[in-house]
Coordinates of C-alpha atoms in Angstrom, one line a residue:
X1 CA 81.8 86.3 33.6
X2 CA 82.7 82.6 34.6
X3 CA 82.1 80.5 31.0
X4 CA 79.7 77.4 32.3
X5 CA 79.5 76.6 28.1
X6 CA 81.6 73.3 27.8
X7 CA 82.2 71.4 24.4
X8 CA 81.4 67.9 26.1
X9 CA 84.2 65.3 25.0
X10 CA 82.4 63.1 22.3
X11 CA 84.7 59.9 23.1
X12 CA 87.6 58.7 25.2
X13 CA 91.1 56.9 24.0
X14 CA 91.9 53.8 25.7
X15 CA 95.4 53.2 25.7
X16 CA 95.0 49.5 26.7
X17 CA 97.3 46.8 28.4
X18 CA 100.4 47.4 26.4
X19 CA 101.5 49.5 23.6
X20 CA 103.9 46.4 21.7
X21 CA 102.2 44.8 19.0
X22 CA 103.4 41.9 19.2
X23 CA 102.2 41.8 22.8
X24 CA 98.9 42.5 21.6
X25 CA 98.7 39.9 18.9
X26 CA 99.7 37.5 21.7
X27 CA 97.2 39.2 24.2
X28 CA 94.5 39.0 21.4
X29 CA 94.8 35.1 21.6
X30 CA 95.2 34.9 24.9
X31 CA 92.4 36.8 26.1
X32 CA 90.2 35.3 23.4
X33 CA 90.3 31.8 25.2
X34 CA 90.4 32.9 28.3
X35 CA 86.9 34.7 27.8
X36 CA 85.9 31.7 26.1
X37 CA 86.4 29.5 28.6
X38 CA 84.9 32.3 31.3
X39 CA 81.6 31.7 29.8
X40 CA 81.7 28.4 29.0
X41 CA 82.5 27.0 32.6
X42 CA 79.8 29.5 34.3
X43 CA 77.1 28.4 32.2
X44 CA 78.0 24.3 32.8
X45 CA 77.5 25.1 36.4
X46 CA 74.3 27.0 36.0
X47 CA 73.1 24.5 33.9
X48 CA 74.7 21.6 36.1
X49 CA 72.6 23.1 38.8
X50 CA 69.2 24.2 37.0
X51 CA 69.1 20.4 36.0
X52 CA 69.9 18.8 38.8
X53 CA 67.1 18.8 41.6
X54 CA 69.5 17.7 44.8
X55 CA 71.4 21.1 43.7
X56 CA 68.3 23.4 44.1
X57 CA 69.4 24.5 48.0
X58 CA 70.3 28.1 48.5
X59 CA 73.7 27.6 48.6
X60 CA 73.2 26.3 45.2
X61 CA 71.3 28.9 44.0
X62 CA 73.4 31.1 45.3
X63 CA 76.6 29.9 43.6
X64 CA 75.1 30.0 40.1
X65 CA 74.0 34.0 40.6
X66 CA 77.9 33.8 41.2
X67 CA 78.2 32.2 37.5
X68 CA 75.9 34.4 36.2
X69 CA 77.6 37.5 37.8
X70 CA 81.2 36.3 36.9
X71 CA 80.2 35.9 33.1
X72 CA 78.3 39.5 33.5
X73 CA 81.9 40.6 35.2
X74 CA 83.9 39.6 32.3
X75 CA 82.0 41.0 29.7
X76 CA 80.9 44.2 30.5
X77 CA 84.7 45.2 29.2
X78 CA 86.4 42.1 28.2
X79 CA 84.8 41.4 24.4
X80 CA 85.7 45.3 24.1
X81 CA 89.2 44.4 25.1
X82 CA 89.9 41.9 22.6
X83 CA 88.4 43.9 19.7
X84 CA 90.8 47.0 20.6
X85 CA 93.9 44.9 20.7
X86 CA 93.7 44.2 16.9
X87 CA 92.0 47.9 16.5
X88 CA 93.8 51.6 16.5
X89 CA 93.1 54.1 18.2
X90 CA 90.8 52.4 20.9
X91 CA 88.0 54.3 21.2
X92 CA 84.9 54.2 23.1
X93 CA 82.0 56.9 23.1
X94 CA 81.5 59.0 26.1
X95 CA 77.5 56.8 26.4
X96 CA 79.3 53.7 25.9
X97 CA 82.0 54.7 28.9
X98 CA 79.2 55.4 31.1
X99 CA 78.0 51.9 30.3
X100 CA 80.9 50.6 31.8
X101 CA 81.4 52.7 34.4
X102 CA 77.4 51.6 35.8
X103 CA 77.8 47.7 34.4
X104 CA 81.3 47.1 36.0
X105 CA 79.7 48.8 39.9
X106 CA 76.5 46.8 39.2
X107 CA 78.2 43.6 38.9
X108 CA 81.1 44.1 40.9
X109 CA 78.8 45.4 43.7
X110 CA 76.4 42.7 43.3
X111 CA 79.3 40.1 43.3
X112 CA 80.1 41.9 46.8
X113 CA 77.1 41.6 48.0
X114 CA 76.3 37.9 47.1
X115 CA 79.8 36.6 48.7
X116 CA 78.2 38.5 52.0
X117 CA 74.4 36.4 51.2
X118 CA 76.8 33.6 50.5
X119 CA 78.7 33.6 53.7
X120 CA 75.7 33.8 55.7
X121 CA 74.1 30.8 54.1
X122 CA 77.2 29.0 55.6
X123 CA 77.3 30.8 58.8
X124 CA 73.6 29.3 59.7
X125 CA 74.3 25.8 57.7
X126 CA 77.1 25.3 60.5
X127 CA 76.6 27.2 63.2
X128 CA 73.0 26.7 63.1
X129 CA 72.3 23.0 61.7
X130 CA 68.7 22.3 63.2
X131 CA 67.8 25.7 62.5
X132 CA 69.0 26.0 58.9
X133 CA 65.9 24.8 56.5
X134 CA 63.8 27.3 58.6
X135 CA 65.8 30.4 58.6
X136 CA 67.2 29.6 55.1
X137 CA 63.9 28.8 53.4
X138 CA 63.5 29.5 50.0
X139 CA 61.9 32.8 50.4
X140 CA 64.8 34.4 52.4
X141 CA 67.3 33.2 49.9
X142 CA 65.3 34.8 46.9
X143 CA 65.3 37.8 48.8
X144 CA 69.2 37.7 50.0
X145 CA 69.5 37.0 45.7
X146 CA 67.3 39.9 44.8
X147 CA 68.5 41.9 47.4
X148 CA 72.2 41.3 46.3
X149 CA 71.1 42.8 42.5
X150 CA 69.0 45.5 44.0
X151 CA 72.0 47.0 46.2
X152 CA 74.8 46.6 43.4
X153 CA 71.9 48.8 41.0
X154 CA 71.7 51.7 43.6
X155 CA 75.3 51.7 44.5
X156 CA 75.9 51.7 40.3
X157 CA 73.8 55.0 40.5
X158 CA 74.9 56.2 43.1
X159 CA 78.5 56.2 42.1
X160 CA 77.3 57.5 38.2
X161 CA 75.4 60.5 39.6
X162 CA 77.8 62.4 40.5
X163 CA 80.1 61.4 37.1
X164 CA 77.5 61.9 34.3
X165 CA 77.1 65.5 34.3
X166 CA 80.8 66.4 35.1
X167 CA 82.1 68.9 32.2
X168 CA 85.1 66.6 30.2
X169 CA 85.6 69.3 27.7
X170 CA 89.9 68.8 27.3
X171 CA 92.1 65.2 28.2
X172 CA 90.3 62.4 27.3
X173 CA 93.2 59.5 27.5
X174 CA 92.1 57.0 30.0
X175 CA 95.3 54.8 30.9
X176 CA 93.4 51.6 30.6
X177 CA 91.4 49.0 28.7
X178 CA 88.5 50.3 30.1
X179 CA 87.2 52.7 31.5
X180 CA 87.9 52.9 35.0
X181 CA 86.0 55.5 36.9
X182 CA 89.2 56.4 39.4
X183 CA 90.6 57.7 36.2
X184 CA 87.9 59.2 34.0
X185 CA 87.2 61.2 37.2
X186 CA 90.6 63.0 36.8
X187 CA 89.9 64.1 32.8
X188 CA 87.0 66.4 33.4
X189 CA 87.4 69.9 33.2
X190 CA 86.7 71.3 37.0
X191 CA 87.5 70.3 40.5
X192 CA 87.1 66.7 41.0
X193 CA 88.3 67.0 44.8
X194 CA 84.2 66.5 46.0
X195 CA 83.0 63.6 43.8
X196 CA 86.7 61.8 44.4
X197 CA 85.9 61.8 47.9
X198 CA 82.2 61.2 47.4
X199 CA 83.5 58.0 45.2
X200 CA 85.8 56.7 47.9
X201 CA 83.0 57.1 50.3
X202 CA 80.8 55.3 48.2
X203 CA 82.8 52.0 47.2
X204 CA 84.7 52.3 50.4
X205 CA 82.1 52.2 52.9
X206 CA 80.6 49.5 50.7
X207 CA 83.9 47.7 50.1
X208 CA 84.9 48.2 53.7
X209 CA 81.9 46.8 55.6
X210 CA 81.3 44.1 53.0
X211 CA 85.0 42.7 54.1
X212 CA 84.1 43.2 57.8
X213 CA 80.8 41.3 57.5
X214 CA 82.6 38.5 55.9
X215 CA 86.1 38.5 58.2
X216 CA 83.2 38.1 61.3
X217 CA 81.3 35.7 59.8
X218 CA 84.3 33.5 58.6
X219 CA 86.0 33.9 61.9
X220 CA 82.8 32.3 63.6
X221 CA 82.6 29.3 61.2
X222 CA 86.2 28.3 61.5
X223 CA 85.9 28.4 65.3
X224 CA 82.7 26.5 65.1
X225 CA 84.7 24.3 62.8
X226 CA 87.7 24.1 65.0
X227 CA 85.7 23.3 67.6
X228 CA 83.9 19.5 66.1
X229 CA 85.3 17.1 64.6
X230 CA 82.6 14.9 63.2
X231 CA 82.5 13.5 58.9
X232 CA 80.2 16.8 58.2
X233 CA 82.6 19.4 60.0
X234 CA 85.3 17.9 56.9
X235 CA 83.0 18.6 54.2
X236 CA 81.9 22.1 56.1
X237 CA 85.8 22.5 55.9
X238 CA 86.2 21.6 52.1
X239 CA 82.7 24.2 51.6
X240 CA 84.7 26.6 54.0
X241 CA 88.2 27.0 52.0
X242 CA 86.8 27.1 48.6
X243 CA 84.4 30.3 50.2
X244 CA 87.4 32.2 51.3
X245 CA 89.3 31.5 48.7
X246 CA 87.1 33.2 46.6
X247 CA 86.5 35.9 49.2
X248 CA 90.3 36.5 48.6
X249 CA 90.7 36.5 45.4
X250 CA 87.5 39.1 44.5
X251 CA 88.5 41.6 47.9
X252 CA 92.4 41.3 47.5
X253 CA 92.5 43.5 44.4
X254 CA 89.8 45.8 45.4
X255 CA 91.3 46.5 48.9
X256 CA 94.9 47.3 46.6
X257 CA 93.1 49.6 44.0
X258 CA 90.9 51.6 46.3
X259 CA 93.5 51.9 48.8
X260 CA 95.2 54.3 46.9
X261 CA 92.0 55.4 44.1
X262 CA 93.5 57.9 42.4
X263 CA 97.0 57.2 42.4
X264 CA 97.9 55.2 38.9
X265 CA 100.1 52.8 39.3
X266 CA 101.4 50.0 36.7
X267 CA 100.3 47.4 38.7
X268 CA 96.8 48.2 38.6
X269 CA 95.9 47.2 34.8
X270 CA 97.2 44.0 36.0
X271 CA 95.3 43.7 39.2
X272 CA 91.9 45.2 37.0
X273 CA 92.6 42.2 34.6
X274 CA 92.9 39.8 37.6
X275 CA 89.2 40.9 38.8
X276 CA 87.7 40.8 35.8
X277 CA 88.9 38.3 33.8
X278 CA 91.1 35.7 36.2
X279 CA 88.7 35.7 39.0
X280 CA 85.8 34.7 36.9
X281 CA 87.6 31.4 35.2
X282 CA 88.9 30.5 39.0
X283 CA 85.6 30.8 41.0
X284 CA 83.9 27.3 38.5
X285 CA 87.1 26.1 39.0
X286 CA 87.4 26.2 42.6
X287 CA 83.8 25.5 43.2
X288 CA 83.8 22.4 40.8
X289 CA 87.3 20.8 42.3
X290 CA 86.9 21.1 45.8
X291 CA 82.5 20.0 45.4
X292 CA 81.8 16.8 45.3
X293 CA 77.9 17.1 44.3
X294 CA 78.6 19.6 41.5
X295 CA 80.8 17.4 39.9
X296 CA 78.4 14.6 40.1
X297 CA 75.9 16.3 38.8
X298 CA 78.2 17.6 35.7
X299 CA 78.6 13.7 35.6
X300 CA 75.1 13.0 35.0
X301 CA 74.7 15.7 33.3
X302 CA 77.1 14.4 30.6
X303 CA 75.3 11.1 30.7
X304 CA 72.2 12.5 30.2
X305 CA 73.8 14.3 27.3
X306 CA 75.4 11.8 25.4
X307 CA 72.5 9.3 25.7
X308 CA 70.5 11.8 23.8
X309 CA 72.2 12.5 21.3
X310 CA 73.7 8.5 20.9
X311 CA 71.0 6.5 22.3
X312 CA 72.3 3.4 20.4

Protein backbone atom coordinates (compact mmCIF):
# COMPACT_ATOMS: atom_id res chain seq x y z
CA UNK A 1 0.00 0.00 0.00
CA UNK A 2 1.45 3.43 -1.31
CA UNK A 3 2.24 5.58 2.25
CA UNK A 4 0.34 9.10 1.55
CA UNK A 5 1.41 9.82 5.56
CA UNK A 6 4.20 12.64 5.17
CA UNK A 7 5.98 14.27 8.25
CA UNK A 8 5.60 17.89 6.72
CA UNK A 9 9.01 19.85 6.95
CA UNK A 10 8.55 22.23 9.91
CA UNK A 11 11.18 24.93 8.47
CA UNK A 12 13.54 25.55 5.66
CA UNK A 13 17.57 26.52 5.78
CA UNK A 14 18.52 29.42 3.86
CA UNK A 15 21.95 29.25 2.95
CA UNK A 16 22.07 33.04 1.89
CA UNK A 17 24.33 35.22 -0.35
CA UNK A 18 27.67 33.86 0.74
CA UNK A 19 29.03 31.56 3.17
CA UNK A 20 32.43 34.05 4.28
CA UNK A 21 31.87 35.87 7.25
CA UNK A 22 33.57 38.50 6.73
CA UNK A 23 31.46 38.91 3.53
CA UNK A 24 28.58 38.94 5.60
CA UNK A 25 29.70 41.39 8.16
CA UNK A 26 30.37 43.63 5.15
CA UNK A 27 26.94 42.53 3.47
CA UNK A 28 25.21 43.25 6.87
CA UNK A 29 26.24 46.98 6.46
CA UNK A 30 25.85 47.21 3.12
CA UNK A 31 22.49 45.97 2.84
CA UNK A 32 21.43 47.84 5.90
CA UNK A 33 21.76 51.29 4.11
CA UNK A 34 20.81 50.24 1.12
CA UNK A 35 17.29 49.25 2.51
CA UNK A 36 17.42 52.31 4.33
CA UNK A 37 17.72 54.44 1.73
CA UNK A 38 14.99 52.10 -0.36
CA UNK A 39 12.35 53.32 1.97
CA UNK A 40 13.37 56.55 2.58
CA UNK A 41 13.50 57.79 -1.14
CA UNK A 42 9.98 55.97 -1.97
CA UNK A 43 8.16 57.53 0.71
CA UNK A 44 9.78 61.44 -0.20
CA UNK A 45 8.15 60.80 -3.54
CA UNK A 46 4.86 59.58 -2.26
CA UNK A 47 4.82 62.28 -0.02
CA UNK A 48 6.32 64.81 -2.61
CA UNK A 49 3.37 63.85 -4.67
CA UNK A 50 0.34 63.45 -1.92
CA UNK A 51 1.34 67.18 -1.02
CA UNK A 52 1.74 68.58 -4.08
CA UNK A 53 -1.67 69.32 -5.94
CA UNK A 54 -0.05 69.94 -9.77
CA UNK A 55 1.37 66.22 -9.07
CA UNK A 56 -2.18 64.57 -8.61
CA UNK A 57 -2.44 63.37 -12.58
CA UNK A 58 -2.48 59.69 -13.21
CA UNK A 59 0.79 59.52 -14.19
CA UNK A 60 1.55 60.73 -10.84
CA UNK A 61 -0.50 58.59 -9.04
CA UNK A 62 0.70 55.99 -10.84
CA UNK A 63 4.44 56.52 -10.08
CA UNK A 64 3.85 56.61 -6.25
CA UNK A 65 1.87 52.96 -6.42
CA UNK A 66 5.42 52.39 -8.02
CA UNK A 67 7.06 53.77 -4.53
CA UNK A 68 4.80 52.06 -2.66
CA UNK A 69 5.27 48.73 -4.56
CA UNK A 70 9.10 49.06 -4.63
CA UNK A 71 9.35 49.55 -0.71
CA UNK A 72 6.66 46.50 -0.48
CA UNK A 73 9.33 44.73 -3.06
CA UNK A 74 12.24 45.14 -0.83
CA UNK A 75 10.86 44.19 2.23
CA UNK A 76 8.90 41.27 1.82
CA UNK A 77 12.66 39.41 2.14
CA UNK A 78 15.17 42.13 2.54
CA UNK A 79 14.82 43.07 6.59
CA UNK A 80 14.89 38.98 6.78
CA UNK A 81 18.13 39.17 4.87
CA UNK A 82 19.96 41.40 7.00
CA UNK A 83 18.87 39.68 10.22
CA UNK A 84 20.29 36.17 8.84
CA UNK A 85 23.61 37.61 7.84
CA UNK A 86 24.58 38.20 11.54
CA UNK A 87 22.32 34.99 12.47
CA UNK A 88 23.25 30.96 12.12
CA UNK A 89 21.61 28.67 10.80
CA UNK A 90 19.00 30.93 8.71
CA UNK A 91 15.99 29.68 9.27
CA UNK A 92 12.51 30.50 8.26
CA UNK A 93 9.25 28.43 9.08
CA UNK A 94 7.51 26.55 6.41
CA UNK A 95 4.20 29.55 7.14
CA UNK A 96 6.59 32.17 7.03
CA UNK A 97 8.15 30.74 3.41
CA UNK A 98 4.76 30.71 2.07
CA UNK A 99 4.63 34.39 3.02
CA UNK A 100 7.19 35.04 0.86
CA UNK A 101 6.51 32.98 -1.76
CA UNK A 102 2.63 34.98 -2.05
CA UNK A 103 4.18 38.59 -0.95
CA UNK A 104 7.17 38.46 -3.42
CA UNK A 105 4.34 37.31 -6.78
CA UNK A 106 1.91 39.90 -5.24
CA UNK A 107 4.31 42.68 -5.52
CA UNK A 108 6.32 41.59 -8.18
CA UNK A 109 3.16 40.89 -10.26
CA UNK A 110 1.62 44.05 -9.32
CA UNK A 111 4.83 45.96 -10.20
CA UNK A 112 4.32 44.12 -13.70
CA UNK A 113 1.18 45.10 -14.11
CA UNK A 114 1.44 48.83 -13.11
CA UNK A 115 4.59 49.44 -15.66
CA UNK A 116 1.80 48.00 -18.32
CA UNK A 117 -1.04 50.80 -16.63
CA UNK A 118 1.99 53.03 -16.72
CA UNK A 119 2.85 52.69 -20.27
CA UNK A 120 -0.47 53.19 -21.38
CA UNK A 121 -0.99 56.43 -19.52
CA UNK A 122 1.94 57.56 -21.87
CA UNK A 123 0.80 55.83 -24.87
CA UNK A 124 -2.62 58.10 -24.84
CA UNK A 125 -0.72 61.38 -23.21
CA UNK A 126 1.34 61.35 -26.67
CA UNK A 127 -0.30 59.60 -29.04
CA UNK A 128 -3.49 60.89 -28.03
CA UNK A 129 -3.02 64.57 -26.62
CA UNK A 130 -6.67 66.08 -27.15
CA UNK A 131 -8.01 62.96 -26.13
CA UNK A 132 -5.98 62.34 -22.91
CA UNK A 133 -8.10 64.05 -19.86
CA UNK A 134 -11.06 62.15 -21.25
CA UNK A 135 -9.84 58.67 -21.67
CA UNK A 136 -7.47 59.11 -18.69
CA UNK A 137 -9.93 60.48 -16.21
CA UNK A 138 -9.52 59.79 -12.76
CA UNK A 139 -11.83 56.97 -12.69
CA UNK A 140 -10.06 54.82 -15.29
CA UNK A 141 -6.69 55.39 -13.55
CA UNK A 142 -8.17 54.17 -10.13
CA UNK A 143 -9.29 51.28 -11.87
CA UNK A 144 -5.89 50.56 -14.05
CA UNK A 145 -4.36 51.09 -10.01
CA UNK A 146 -6.80 48.73 -8.40
CA UNK A 147 -6.73 46.53 -11.19
CA UNK A 148 -2.84 46.34 -11.17
CA UNK A 149 -3.15 45.04 -7.11
CA UNK A 150 -6.16 42.84 -7.93
CA UNK A 151 -4.21 40.86 -10.80
CA UNK A 152 -0.76 40.53 -8.90
CA UNK A 153 -3.35 38.96 -5.73
CA UNK A 154 -4.87 36.21 -8.06
CA UNK A 155 -1.68 35.44 -9.94
CA UNK A 156 0.05 35.21 -6.03
CA UNK A 157 -2.73 32.49 -5.50
CA UNK A 158 -2.59 31.12 -8.31
CA UNK A 159 1.06 30.38 -8.32
CA UNK A 160 0.63 29.20 -4.20
CA UNK A 161 -2.15 26.77 -4.93
CA UNK A 162 -0.45 24.41 -6.35
CA UNK A 163 2.74 24.85 -3.77
CA UNK A 164 1.01 24.81 -0.30
CA UNK A 165 -0.21 21.41 -0.14
CA UNK A 166 2.94 19.76 -1.82
CA UNK A 167 4.43 16.90 0.71
CA UNK A 168 8.22 18.45 1.79
CA UNK A 169 8.80 15.63 4.06
CA UNK A 170 13.05 15.20 3.36
CA UNK A 171 15.64 18.31 1.71
CA UNK A 172 14.74 21.39 3.07
CA UNK A 173 18.07 23.62 1.95
CA UNK A 174 16.89 26.35 -0.28
CA UNK A 175 20.08 27.91 -2.06
CA UNK A 176 19.05 31.41 -1.35
CA UNK A 177 18.28 34.33 0.93
CA UNK A 178 14.85 33.75 0.41
CA UNK A 179 12.80 31.60 -0.49
CA UNK A 180 12.44 31.36 -4.05
CA UNK A 181 9.63 29.36 -5.33
CA UNK A 182 11.72 27.81 -8.53
CA UNK A 183 13.68 26.13 -5.76
CA UNK A 184 11.41 25.22 -2.89
CA UNK A 185 9.44 23.51 -5.69
CA UNK A 186 12.37 21.01 -6.17
CA UNK A 187 12.59 19.99 -2.13
CA UNK A 188 9.19 18.37 -1.89
CA UNK A 189 8.91 14.90 -1.68
CA UNK A 190 6.90 13.69 -5.07
CA UNK A 191 6.92 14.66 -8.72
CA UNK A 192 7.19 18.22 -9.19
CA UNK A 193 7.22 17.85 -13.16
CA UNK A 194 3.22 19.20 -13.27
CA UNK A 195 3.26 22.21 -10.88
CA UNK A 196 6.94 23.26 -12.53
CA UNK A 197 5.23 23.49 -15.61
CA UNK A 198 2.05 24.80 -14.21
CA UNK A 199 4.53 27.59 -12.57
CA UNK A 200 6.29 28.45 -15.80
CA UNK A 201 2.88 28.70 -17.33
CA UNK A 202 1.79 30.90 -14.82
CA UNK A 203 4.56 33.67 -14.49
CA UNK A 204 5.52 33.05 -18.04
CA UNK A 205 2.35 33.77 -19.78
CA UNK A 206 2.13 36.70 -17.40
CA UNK A 207 5.72 37.74 -17.71
CA UNK A 208 5.63 37.13 -21.46
CA UNK A 209 2.56 39.14 -22.51
CA UNK A 210 3.36 41.90 -19.94
CA UNK A 211 6.75 42.48 -22.04
CA UNK A 212 4.82 42.29 -25.36
CA UNK A 213 2.21 44.83 -24.23
CA UNK A 214 4.98 47.16 -23.25
CA UNK A 215 7.57 46.46 -26.43
CA UNK A 216 4.18 47.57 -28.63
CA UNK A 217 3.25 50.22 -26.73
CA UNK A 218 6.86 51.77 -26.45
CA UNK A 219 7.53 51.06 -30.11
CA UNK A 220 4.35 53.38 -30.95
CA UNK A 221 5.41 56.24 -28.67
CA UNK A 222 8.96 56.46 -29.96
CA UNK A 223 7.65 56.58 -33.48
CA UNK A 224 5.11 59.08 -32.50
CA UNK A 225 8.03 60.70 -30.93
CA UNK A 226 10.31 60.40 -33.84
CA UNK A 227 7.94 61.68 -35.83
CA UNK A 228 7.44 65.67 -34.01
CA UNK A 229 9.67 67.67 -33.01
CA UNK A 230 7.99 70.34 -31.07
CA UNK A 231 9.34 71.63 -26.92
CA UNK A 232 6.67 68.87 -25.52
CA UNK A 233 7.88 65.91 -27.78
CA UNK A 234 11.52 66.74 -25.59
CA UNK A 235 9.95 66.49 -22.35
CA UNK A 236 7.65 63.29 -23.75
CA UNK A 237 11.35 62.06 -24.62
CA UNK A 238 12.91 62.75 -21.11
CA UNK A 239 9.18 60.94 -19.59
CA UNK A 240 9.88 58.27 -22.38
CA UNK A 241 13.69 57.13 -21.41
CA UNK A 242 13.22 57.24 -17.72
CA UNK A 243 9.86 54.57 -18.53
CA UNK A 244 12.06 52.15 -20.27
CA UNK A 245 14.68 52.35 -18.31
CA UNK A 246 12.75 51.11 -15.62
CA UNK A 247 10.97 48.62 -17.90
CA UNK A 248 14.51 47.31 -18.30
CA UNK A 249 15.78 47.10 -15.34
CA UNK A 250 12.45 45.18 -13.60
CA UNK A 251 11.96 42.61 -16.98
CA UNK A 252 15.82 42.06 -17.71
CA UNK A 253 16.27 39.87 -14.69
CA UNK A 254 13.02 38.22 -14.79
CA UNK A 255 13.26 37.29 -18.56
CA UNK A 256 17.12 35.66 -17.32
CA UNK A 257 15.64 33.80 -14.23
CA UNK A 258 12.52 32.34 -15.81
CA UNK A 259 14.23 31.51 -18.88
CA UNK A 260 15.81 28.80 -17.40
CA UNK A 261 13.34 28.36 -13.79
CA UNK A 262 14.67 25.54 -12.55
CA UNK A 263 18.18 25.48 -13.50
CA UNK A 264 20.30 27.15 -10.40
CA UNK A 265 22.82 29.05 -11.43
CA UNK A 266 25.32 31.44 -9.38
CA UNK A 267 24.31 34.28 -11.10
CA UNK A 268 20.81 34.16 -10.08
CA UNK A 269 21.27 35.27 -6.17
CA UNK A 270 22.82 38.13 -7.79
CA UNK A 271 20.22 38.94 -10.42
CA UNK A 272 17.28 38.17 -7.31
CA UNK A 273 19.25 40.89 -5.28
CA UNK A 274 19.28 43.22 -8.32
CA UNK A 275 15.19 42.94 -8.41
CA UNK A 276 14.62 43.25 -5.20
CA UNK A 277 16.80 45.45 -3.67
CA UNK A 278 18.73 47.55 -6.62
CA UNK A 279 15.76 48.09 -8.68
CA UNK A 280 13.80 49.67 -5.92
CA UNK A 281 16.68 52.50 -4.87
CA UNK A 282 17.12 53.21 -8.90
CA UNK A 283 13.34 53.60 -9.89
CA UNK A 284 13.15 57.31 -7.16
CA UNK A 285 16.30 57.86 -8.54
CA UNK A 286 15.55 57.84 -12.11
CA UNK A 287 12.19 59.25 -11.72
CA UNK A 288 13.47 62.20 -9.59
CA UNK A 289 16.72 63.04 -12.02
CA UNK A 290 15.31 63.00 -15.23
CA UNK A 291 11.55 64.95 -13.76
CA UNK A 292 11.56 68.23 -13.53
CA UNK A 293 8.09 68.79 -11.55
CA UNK A 294 9.01 66.07 -8.87
CA UNK A 295 11.92 67.74 -8.04
CA UNK A 296 10.22 70.98 -7.67
CA UNK A 297 7.85 69.80 -5.74
CA UNK A 298 10.64 68.01 -3.27
CA UNK A 299 11.84 71.67 -3.48
CA UNK A 300 8.80 73.08 -1.96
CA UNK A 301 8.39 70.52 -0.08
CA UNK A 302 11.60 71.23 1.86
CA UNK A 303 10.57 74.79 2.03
CA UNK A 304 7.48 74.04 3.46
CA UNK A 305 9.39 71.85 5.90
CA UNK A 306 11.91 73.93 7.21
CA UNK A 307 9.67 76.98 7.53
CA UNK A 308 7.73 75.01 9.99
CA UNK A 309 9.91 73.89 11.99
CA UNK A 310 12.25 77.41 11.85
CA UNK A 311 9.75 80.00 11.18
CA UNK A 312 12.09 82.66 12.54
Amino acid sequence: MHQENYSRVAEFVLLGLSSSQELQYFFFFFFNLLYIAIVLGNVLIVLTIISEPTLHTPMYIMLSNLSVLDVFLATYATPKMIHDFLHEPKMISFEGCMAQIFLLHVFAGGEMMLLVAMAYDRYVAICKPLHYTTIMNLCRCTGLVVGSWVIGVLHSLSQLAFTVNLPFCGPNRVDSYYCDLTLVIKLACTDTYIPEVLMLLDSGLMGVSSFLLLLISYTVILVTVRSQSSVGMAKARSTLTAHITVVTLFFGPCIFIYAWPFSNFPVDKVLSVFSTVFTPILNPIIYTLRNKEVKSAMHKLKTRYVSSRFPF
